[in-house]
Structures are given as structure tokens and as C-alpha cells.
PDB file of C-alpha atoms in Angstrom:
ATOM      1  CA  UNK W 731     -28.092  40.154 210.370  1.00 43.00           C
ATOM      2  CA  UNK W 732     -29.732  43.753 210.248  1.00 40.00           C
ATOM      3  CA  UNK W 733     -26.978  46.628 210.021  1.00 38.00           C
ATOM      4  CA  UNK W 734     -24.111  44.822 209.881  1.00 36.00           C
ATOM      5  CA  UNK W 735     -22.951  46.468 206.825  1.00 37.00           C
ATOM      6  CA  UNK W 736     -23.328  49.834 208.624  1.00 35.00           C
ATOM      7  CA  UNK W 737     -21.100  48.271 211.685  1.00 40.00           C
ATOM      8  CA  UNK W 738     -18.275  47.269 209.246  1.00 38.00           C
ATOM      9  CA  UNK W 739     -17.762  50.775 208.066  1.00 37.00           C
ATOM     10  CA  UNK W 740     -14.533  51.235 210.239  1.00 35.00           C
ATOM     11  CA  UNK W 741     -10.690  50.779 209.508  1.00 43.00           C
ATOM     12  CA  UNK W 742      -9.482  47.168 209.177  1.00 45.00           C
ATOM     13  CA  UNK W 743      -7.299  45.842 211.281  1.00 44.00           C
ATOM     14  CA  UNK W 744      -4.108  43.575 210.349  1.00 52.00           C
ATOM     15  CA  UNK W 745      -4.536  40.336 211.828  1.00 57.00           C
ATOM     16  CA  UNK W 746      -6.644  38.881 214.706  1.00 78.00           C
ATOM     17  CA  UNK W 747      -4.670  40.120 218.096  1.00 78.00           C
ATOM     18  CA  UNK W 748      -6.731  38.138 220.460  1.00 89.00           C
ATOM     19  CA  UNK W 749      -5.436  35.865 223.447  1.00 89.00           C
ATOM     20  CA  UNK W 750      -6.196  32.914 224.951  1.00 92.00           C
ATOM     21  CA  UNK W 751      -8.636  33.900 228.210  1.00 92.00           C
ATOM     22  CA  UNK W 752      -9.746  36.631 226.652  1.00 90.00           C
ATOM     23  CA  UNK W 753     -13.638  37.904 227.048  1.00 89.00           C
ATOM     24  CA  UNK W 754     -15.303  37.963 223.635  1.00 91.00           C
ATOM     25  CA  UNK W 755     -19.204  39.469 223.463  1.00 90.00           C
ATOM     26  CA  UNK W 756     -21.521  37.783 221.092  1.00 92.00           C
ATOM     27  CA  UNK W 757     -24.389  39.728 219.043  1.00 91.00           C
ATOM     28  CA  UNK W 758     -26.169  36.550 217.747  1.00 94.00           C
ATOM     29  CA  UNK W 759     -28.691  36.197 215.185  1.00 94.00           C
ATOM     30  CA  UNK W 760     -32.085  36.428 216.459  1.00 93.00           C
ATOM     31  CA  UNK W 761     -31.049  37.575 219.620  1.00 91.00           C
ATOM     32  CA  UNK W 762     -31.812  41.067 221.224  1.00 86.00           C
ATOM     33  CA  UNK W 763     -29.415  41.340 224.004  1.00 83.00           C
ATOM     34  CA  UNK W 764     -25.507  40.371 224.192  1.00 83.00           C
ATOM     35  CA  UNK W 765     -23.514  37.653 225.721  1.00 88.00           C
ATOM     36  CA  UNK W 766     -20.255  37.018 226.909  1.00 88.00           C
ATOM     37  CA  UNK W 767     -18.091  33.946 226.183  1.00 92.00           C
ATOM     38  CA  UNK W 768     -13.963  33.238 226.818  1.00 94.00           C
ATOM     39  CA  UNK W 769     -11.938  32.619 224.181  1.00 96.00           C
ATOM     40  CA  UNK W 770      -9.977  29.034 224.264  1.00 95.00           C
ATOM     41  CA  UNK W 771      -8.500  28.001 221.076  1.00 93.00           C
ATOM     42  CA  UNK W 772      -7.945  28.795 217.017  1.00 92.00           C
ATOM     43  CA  UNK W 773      -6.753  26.857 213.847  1.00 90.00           C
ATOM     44  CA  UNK W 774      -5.720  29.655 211.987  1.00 87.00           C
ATOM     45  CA  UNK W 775      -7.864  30.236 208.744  1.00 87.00           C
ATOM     46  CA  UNK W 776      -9.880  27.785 209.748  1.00 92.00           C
ATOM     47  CA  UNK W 777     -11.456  27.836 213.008  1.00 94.00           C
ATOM     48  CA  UNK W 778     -12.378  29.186 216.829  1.00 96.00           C
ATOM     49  CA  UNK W 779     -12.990  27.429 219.809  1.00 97.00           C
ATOM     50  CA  UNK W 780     -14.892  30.076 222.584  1.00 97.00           C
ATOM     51  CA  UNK W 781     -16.975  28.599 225.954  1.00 96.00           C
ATOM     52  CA  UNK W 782     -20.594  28.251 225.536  1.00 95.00           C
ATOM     53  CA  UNK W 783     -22.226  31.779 226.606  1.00 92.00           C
ATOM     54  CA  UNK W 784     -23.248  33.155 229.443  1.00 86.00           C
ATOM     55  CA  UNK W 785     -26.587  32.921 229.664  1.00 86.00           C
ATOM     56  CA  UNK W 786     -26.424  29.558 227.804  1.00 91.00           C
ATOM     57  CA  UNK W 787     -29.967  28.850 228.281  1.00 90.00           C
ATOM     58  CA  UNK W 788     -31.641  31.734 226.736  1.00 90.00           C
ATOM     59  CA  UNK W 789     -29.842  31.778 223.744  1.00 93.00           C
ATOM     60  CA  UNK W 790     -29.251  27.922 223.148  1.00 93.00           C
ATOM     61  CA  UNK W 791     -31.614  27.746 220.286  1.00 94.00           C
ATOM     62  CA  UNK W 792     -30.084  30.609 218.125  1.00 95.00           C
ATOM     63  CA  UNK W 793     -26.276  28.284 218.330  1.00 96.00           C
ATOM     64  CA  UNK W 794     -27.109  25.886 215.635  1.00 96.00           C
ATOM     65  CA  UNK W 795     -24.862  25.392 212.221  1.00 96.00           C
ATOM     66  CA  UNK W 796     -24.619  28.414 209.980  1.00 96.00           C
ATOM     67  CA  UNK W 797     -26.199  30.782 212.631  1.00 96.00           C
ATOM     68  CA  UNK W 798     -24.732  34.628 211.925  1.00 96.00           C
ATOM     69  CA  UNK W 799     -22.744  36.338 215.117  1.00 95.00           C
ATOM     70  CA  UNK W 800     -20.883  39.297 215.623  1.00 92.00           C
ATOM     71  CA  UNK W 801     -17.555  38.554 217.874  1.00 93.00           C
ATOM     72  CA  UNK W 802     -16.292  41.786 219.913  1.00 89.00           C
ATOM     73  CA  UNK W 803     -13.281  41.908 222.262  1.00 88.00           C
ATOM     74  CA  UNK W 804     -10.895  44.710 223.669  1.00 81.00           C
ATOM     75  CA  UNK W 805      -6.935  44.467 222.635  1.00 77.00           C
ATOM     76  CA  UNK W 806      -4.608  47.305 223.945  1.00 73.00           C
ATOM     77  CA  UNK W 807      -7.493  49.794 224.621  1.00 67.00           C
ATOM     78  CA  UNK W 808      -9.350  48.903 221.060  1.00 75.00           C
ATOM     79  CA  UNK W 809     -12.446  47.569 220.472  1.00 80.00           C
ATOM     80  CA  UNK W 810     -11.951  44.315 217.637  1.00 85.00           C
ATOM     81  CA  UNK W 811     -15.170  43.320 215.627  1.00 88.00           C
ATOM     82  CA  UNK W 812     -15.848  40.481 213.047  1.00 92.00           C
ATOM     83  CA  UNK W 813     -18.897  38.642 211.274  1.00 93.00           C
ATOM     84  CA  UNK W 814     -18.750  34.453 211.904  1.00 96.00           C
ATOM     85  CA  UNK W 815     -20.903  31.716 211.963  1.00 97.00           C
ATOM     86  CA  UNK W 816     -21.621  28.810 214.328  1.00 97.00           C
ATOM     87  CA  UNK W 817     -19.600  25.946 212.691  1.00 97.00           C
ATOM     88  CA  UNK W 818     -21.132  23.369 215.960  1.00 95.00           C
ATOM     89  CA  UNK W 819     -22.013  23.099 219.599  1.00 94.00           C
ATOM     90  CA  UNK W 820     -19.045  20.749 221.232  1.00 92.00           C
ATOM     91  CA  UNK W 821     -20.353  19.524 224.247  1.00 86.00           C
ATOM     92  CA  UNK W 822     -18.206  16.230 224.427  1.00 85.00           C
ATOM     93  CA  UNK W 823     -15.597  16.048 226.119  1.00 86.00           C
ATOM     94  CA  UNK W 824     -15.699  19.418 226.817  1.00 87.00           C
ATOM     95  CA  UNK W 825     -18.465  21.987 226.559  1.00 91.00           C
ATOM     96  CA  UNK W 826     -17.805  24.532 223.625  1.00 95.00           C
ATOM     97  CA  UNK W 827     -18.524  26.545 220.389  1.00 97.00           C
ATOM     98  CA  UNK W 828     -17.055  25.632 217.377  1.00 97.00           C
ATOM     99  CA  UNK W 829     -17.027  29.133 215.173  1.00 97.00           C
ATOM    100  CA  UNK W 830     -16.196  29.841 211.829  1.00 96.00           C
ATOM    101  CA  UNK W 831     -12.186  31.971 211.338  1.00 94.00           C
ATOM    102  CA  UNK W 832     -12.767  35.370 210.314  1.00 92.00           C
ATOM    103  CA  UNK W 833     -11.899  36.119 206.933  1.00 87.00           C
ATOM    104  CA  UNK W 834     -11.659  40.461 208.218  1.00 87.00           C
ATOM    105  CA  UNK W 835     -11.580  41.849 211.587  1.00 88.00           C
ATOM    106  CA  UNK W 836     -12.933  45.231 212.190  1.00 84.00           C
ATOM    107  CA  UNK W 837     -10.663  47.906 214.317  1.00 79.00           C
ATOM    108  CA  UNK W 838     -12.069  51.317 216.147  1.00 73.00           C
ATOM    109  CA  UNK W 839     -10.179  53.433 218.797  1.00 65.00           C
ATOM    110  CA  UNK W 840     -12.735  52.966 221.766  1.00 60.00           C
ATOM    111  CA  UNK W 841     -13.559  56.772 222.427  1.00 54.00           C
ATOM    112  CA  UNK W 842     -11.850  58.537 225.645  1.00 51.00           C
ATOM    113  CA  UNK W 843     -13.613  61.737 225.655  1.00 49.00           C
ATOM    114  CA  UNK W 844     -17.195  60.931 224.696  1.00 53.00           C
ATOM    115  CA  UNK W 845     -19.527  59.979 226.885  1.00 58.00           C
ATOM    116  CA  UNK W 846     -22.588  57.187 226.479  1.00 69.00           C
ATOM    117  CA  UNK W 847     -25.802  58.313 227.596  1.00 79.00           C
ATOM    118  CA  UNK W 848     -27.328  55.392 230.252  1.00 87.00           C
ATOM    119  CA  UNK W 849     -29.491  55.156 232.995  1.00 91.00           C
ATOM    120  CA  UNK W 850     -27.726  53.063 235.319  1.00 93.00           C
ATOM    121  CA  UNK W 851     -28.711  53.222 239.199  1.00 94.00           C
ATOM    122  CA  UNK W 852     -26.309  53.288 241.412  1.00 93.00           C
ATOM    123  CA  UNK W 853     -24.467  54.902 244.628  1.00 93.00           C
ATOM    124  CA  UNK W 854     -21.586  56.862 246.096  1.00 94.00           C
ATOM    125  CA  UNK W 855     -20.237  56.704 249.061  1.00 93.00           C
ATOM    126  CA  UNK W 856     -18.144  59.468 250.466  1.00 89.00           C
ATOM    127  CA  UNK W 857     -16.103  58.584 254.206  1.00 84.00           C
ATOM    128  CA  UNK W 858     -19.823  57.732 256.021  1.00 82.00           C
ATOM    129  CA  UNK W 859     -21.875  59.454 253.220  1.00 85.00           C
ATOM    130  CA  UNK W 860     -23.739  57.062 251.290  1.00 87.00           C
ATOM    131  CA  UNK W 861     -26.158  58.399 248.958  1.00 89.00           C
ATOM    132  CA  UNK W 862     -28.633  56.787 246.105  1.00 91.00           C
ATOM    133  CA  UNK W 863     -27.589  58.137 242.267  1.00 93.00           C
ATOM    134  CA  UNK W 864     -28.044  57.961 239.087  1.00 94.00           C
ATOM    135  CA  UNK W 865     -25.240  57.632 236.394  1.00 94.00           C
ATOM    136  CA  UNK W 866     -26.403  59.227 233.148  1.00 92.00           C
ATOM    137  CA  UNK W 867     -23.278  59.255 231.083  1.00 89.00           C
ATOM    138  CA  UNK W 868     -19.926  56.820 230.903  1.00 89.00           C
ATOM    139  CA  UNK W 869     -17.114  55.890 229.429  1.00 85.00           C
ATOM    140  CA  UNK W 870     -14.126  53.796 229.878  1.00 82.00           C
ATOM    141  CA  UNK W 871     -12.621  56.725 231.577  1.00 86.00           C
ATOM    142  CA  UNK W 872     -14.714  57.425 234.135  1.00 90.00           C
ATOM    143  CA  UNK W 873     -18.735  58.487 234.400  1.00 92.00           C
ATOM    144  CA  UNK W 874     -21.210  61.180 235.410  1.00 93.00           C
ATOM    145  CA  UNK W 875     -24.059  61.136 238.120  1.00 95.00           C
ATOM    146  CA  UNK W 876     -26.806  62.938 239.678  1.00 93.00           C
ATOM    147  CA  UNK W 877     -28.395  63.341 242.661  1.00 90.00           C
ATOM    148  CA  UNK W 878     -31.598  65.276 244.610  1.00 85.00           C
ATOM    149  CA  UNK W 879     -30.388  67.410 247.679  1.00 77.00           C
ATOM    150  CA  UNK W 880     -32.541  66.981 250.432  1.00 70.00           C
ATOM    151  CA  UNK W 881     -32.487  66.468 254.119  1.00 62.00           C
ATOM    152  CA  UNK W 882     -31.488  62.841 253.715  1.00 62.00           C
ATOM    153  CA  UNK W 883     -28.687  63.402 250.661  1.00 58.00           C
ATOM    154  CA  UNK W 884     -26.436  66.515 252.140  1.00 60.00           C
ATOM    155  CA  UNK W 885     -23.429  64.760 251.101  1.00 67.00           C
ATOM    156  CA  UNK W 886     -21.018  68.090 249.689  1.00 77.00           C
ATOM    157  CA  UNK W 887     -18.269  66.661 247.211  1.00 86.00           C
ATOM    158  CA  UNK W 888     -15.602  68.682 246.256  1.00 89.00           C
ATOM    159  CA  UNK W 889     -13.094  68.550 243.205  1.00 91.00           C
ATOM    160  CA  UNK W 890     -10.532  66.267 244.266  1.00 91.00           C
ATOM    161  CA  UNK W 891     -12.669  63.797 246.580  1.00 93.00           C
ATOM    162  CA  UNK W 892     -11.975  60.107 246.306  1.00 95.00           C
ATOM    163  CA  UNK W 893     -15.125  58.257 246.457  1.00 95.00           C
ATOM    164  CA  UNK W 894     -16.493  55.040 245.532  1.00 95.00           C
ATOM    165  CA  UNK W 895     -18.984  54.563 243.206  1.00 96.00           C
ATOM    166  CA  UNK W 896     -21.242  51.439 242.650  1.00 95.00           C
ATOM    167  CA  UNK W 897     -23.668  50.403 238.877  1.00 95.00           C
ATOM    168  CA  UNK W 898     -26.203  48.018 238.805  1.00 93.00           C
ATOM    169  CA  UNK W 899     -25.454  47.074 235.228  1.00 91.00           C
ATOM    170  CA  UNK W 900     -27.809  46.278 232.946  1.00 85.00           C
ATOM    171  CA  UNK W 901     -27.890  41.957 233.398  1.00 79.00           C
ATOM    172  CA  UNK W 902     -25.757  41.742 236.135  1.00 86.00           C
ATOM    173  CA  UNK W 903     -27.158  40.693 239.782  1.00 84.00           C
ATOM    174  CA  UNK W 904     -25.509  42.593 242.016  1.00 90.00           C
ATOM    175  CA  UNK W 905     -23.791  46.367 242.295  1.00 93.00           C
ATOM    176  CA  UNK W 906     -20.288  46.795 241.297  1.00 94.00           C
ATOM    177  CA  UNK W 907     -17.894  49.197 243.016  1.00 95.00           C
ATOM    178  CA  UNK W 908     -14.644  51.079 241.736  1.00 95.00           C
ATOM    179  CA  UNK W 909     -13.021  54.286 242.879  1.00 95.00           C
ATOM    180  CA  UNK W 910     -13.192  57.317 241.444  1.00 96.00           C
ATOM    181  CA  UNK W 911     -12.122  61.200 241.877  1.00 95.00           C
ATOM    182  CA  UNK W 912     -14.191  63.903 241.575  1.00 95.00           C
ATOM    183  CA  UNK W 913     -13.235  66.060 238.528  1.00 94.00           C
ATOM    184  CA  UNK W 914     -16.642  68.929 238.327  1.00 93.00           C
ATOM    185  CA  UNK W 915     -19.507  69.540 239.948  1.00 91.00           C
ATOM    186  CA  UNK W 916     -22.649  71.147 238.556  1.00 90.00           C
ATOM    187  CA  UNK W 917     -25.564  72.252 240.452  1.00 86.00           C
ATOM    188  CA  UNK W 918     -29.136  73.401 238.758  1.00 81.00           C
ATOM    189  CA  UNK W 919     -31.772  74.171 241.634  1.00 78.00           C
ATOM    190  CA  UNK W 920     -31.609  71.241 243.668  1.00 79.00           C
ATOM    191  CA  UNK W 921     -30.050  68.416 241.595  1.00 86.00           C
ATOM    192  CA  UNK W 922     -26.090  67.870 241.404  1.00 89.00           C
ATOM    193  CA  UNK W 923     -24.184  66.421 238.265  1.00 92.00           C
ATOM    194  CA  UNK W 924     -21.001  64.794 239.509  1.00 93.00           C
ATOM    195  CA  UNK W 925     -18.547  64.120 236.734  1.00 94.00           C
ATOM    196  CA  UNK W 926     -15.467  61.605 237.835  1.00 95.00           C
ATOM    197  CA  UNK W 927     -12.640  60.314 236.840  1.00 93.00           C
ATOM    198  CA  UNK W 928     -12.310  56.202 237.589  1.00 93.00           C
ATOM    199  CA  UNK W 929      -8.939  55.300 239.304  1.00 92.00           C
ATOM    200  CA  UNK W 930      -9.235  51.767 240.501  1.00 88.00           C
ATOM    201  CA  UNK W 931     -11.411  49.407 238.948  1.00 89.00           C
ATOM    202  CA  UNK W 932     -11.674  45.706 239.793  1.00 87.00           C
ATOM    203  CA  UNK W 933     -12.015  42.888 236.585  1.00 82.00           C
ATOM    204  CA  UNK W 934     -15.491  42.421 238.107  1.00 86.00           C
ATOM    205  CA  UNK W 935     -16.566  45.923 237.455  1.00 90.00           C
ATOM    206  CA  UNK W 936     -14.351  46.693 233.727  1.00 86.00           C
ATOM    207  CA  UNK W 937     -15.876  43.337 232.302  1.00 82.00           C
ATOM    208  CA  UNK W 938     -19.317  44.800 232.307  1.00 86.00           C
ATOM    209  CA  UNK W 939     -18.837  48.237 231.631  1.00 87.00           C
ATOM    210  CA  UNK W 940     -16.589  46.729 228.903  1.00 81.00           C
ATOM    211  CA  UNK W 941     -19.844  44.781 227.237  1.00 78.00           C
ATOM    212  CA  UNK W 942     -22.206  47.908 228.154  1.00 82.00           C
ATOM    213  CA  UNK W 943     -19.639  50.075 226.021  1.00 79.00           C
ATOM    214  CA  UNK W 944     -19.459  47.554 223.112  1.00 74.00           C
ATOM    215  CA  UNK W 945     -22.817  47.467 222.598  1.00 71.00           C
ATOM    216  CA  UNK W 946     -23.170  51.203 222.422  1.00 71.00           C
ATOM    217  CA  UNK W 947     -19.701  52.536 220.975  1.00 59.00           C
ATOM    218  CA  UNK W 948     -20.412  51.656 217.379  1.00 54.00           C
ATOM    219  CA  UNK W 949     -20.308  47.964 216.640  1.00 48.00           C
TER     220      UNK W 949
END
């Protein structure tokens, strides 16, 4: 797998502090995009049980015996990595994947301060403003947007407002809201950079912005 020497450049981590439930995201060989899985089951030092992917169909092909994968998941505010294989595709009685233990797992500090740069449509809504937007930077702390002033978007925020804010995430179907406060404004000519600060955030909205991050933090 290209780079993964490069990705594996961080400090290791003592032991494998995952949970059962947990969401794990899947780099797989010879596929371009990520997936999302749930953790189920381990024999330690020897194996991992996880659900078959999301998105089972379009990467069903790359999950055959000896395949190459990169396993993410959050723990405590950290982003976990390590390199397995595909040990088999269980899909009697139950439907699974069979994946090889780690033999080192991979630790880094999610950032707080630094922002991702993204292009992720969107919109705010303010008491009865609603207005279109654009999110051009985000983190796990909260994200900044932009908008055109014009007739139809008059909408004045001011440090302090509450507002809710809604992504179209890259693969998911439909907009996500959470809640977030206003922390700066910026204005240049006629566009307006909102930074904010997120302050309620549902499991529907962190387990996307979660994936989003992993793929673009470092791993």
C-alpha cells in the first residue's frame, strides 16, 4: 500500500484501546475512498472481528485473503492507526470480516487548533435566517464558512450568536446539523468568513466529520 511507511511515522501507542461498538474507518488496498465498519470482537494476538463495510458493494472485491488495510478509530480524543490484512469474509452465521491482530498501533493527538481546508456546502440558520454557505476550513472543534451578501443573504451575525449549521459531507445523502457559536467575523468587499465554535453535535453529524478528519489529519 503506497505511503504507508510515511503514515507510520508517529509515536506508538501501548496497546490497542479500542471497544466493542466502536466505528473503525478502513483505507483498503486498491481502493480510493474510505469506509466505515463497527468493531465486534478480538482474540488477542491473533485476530479481529469488524461488520462488513459500509458501502459493501463497491468495495467487495478488494476483501479477499491477504488484502492490505489501514484500520483508524478515535479513543479519548486520539486518532489510533494500524496496518492488517483480510484474514476472510464470514458471512455464515453472521455477516463479518475476519482481520489479521495488529502487531503495532499507531497514536497522534488529533489537532485542536488547525484547521482542514474543505469545500463542503452547507447552511446556517440564524432565528428565521437561513442562508446557503460554504465551509472552507474544520476541525473537530468547530469550522469556518463563507457567504455572498446580497439582497437575498442579509443575515448580520454577531460574536456570540448561536446558530445552527448544516454539511453535506462528502458520501453522505443528506445534510447534517449541529450547533455552533459564533467566535469572529471577517468581511472582504462583499463576502463574510464566519469562524465558530461547535457546541452540540449529534452522533449522526461527529461520525462523519470524524472519517472526513481521518482521512485528512495525517494517517
Amino acid at each position: 500500500m503506497e505511503g504507508i511507511q510515511a503514515s507510520f511515522e508517529l509515536e506508538k501507542s501501548e496497546g490497542l484501546n479500542i471497544e466493542i461498538g466502536t466505528e473503525v474507518y478502513l483505507d483498503i488496498d486498491g481502493v480510493n475512498f474510505s469506509v466505515s465498519s463497527i468493531f465486534i470482537g478480538l482474540l488477542e494476538n491473533e485476530f479481529m472481528i469488524i461488520t462488513l463495510p459500509k458501502r459493501f458493494k463497491s468495495v467487495q472485491n478488494k476483501l479477499f485473503q491477504g488484502n492490505k488495510m489501514i484500520v483508524k478509530f478515535l479513543h479519548d480524543g486520539s486518532l489510533y492507526a494500524f496496518q492488517t490484512s483480510v484474514i476472510e469474509m464470514i458471512t455464515d452465521p453472521i455477516k463479518a470480516l475476519a482481520i489479521d491482530y495488529p502487531k503495532i498501533v499507531q497514536k497522534q493527538e488529533l489537532r485542536v487548533v488547525k484547521r482542514n481546508h474543505v469545500v463542503i456546502p452547507g447552511r446556517a440558520e440564524l432565528r428565521k435566517h437561513k442562508l446557503p454557505v460554504v465551509v472552507f476550513d474544520i476541525s473537530k472543534m468547530g469550522c469556518c464558512f463563507k457567504y455572498m451578501e446580497d439582497k437575498q443573504n442579509s443575515v448580520i451575525f454577531r460574536e456570540g450568536d448561536m446558530i445552527r449549521l448544516f454539511c453535506k459531507f462528502p458520501g453522505v445523502e443528506n445534510e447534517l446539523g449541529a450547533m455552533a457559536h459564533v467566535r469572529n467575523i471577517r468581511r472582504e468587499k462583499r463576502q463574510f468568513s464566519i469562524g465558530t465554535e461547535f457546541t452540540e453535535m449529534t452522533k449522526k453529524f461527529i461520525s462523519p466529520l470524524m472519517e472526513l478528519l481521518c482521512s485528512i489529519e495525517g494517517f
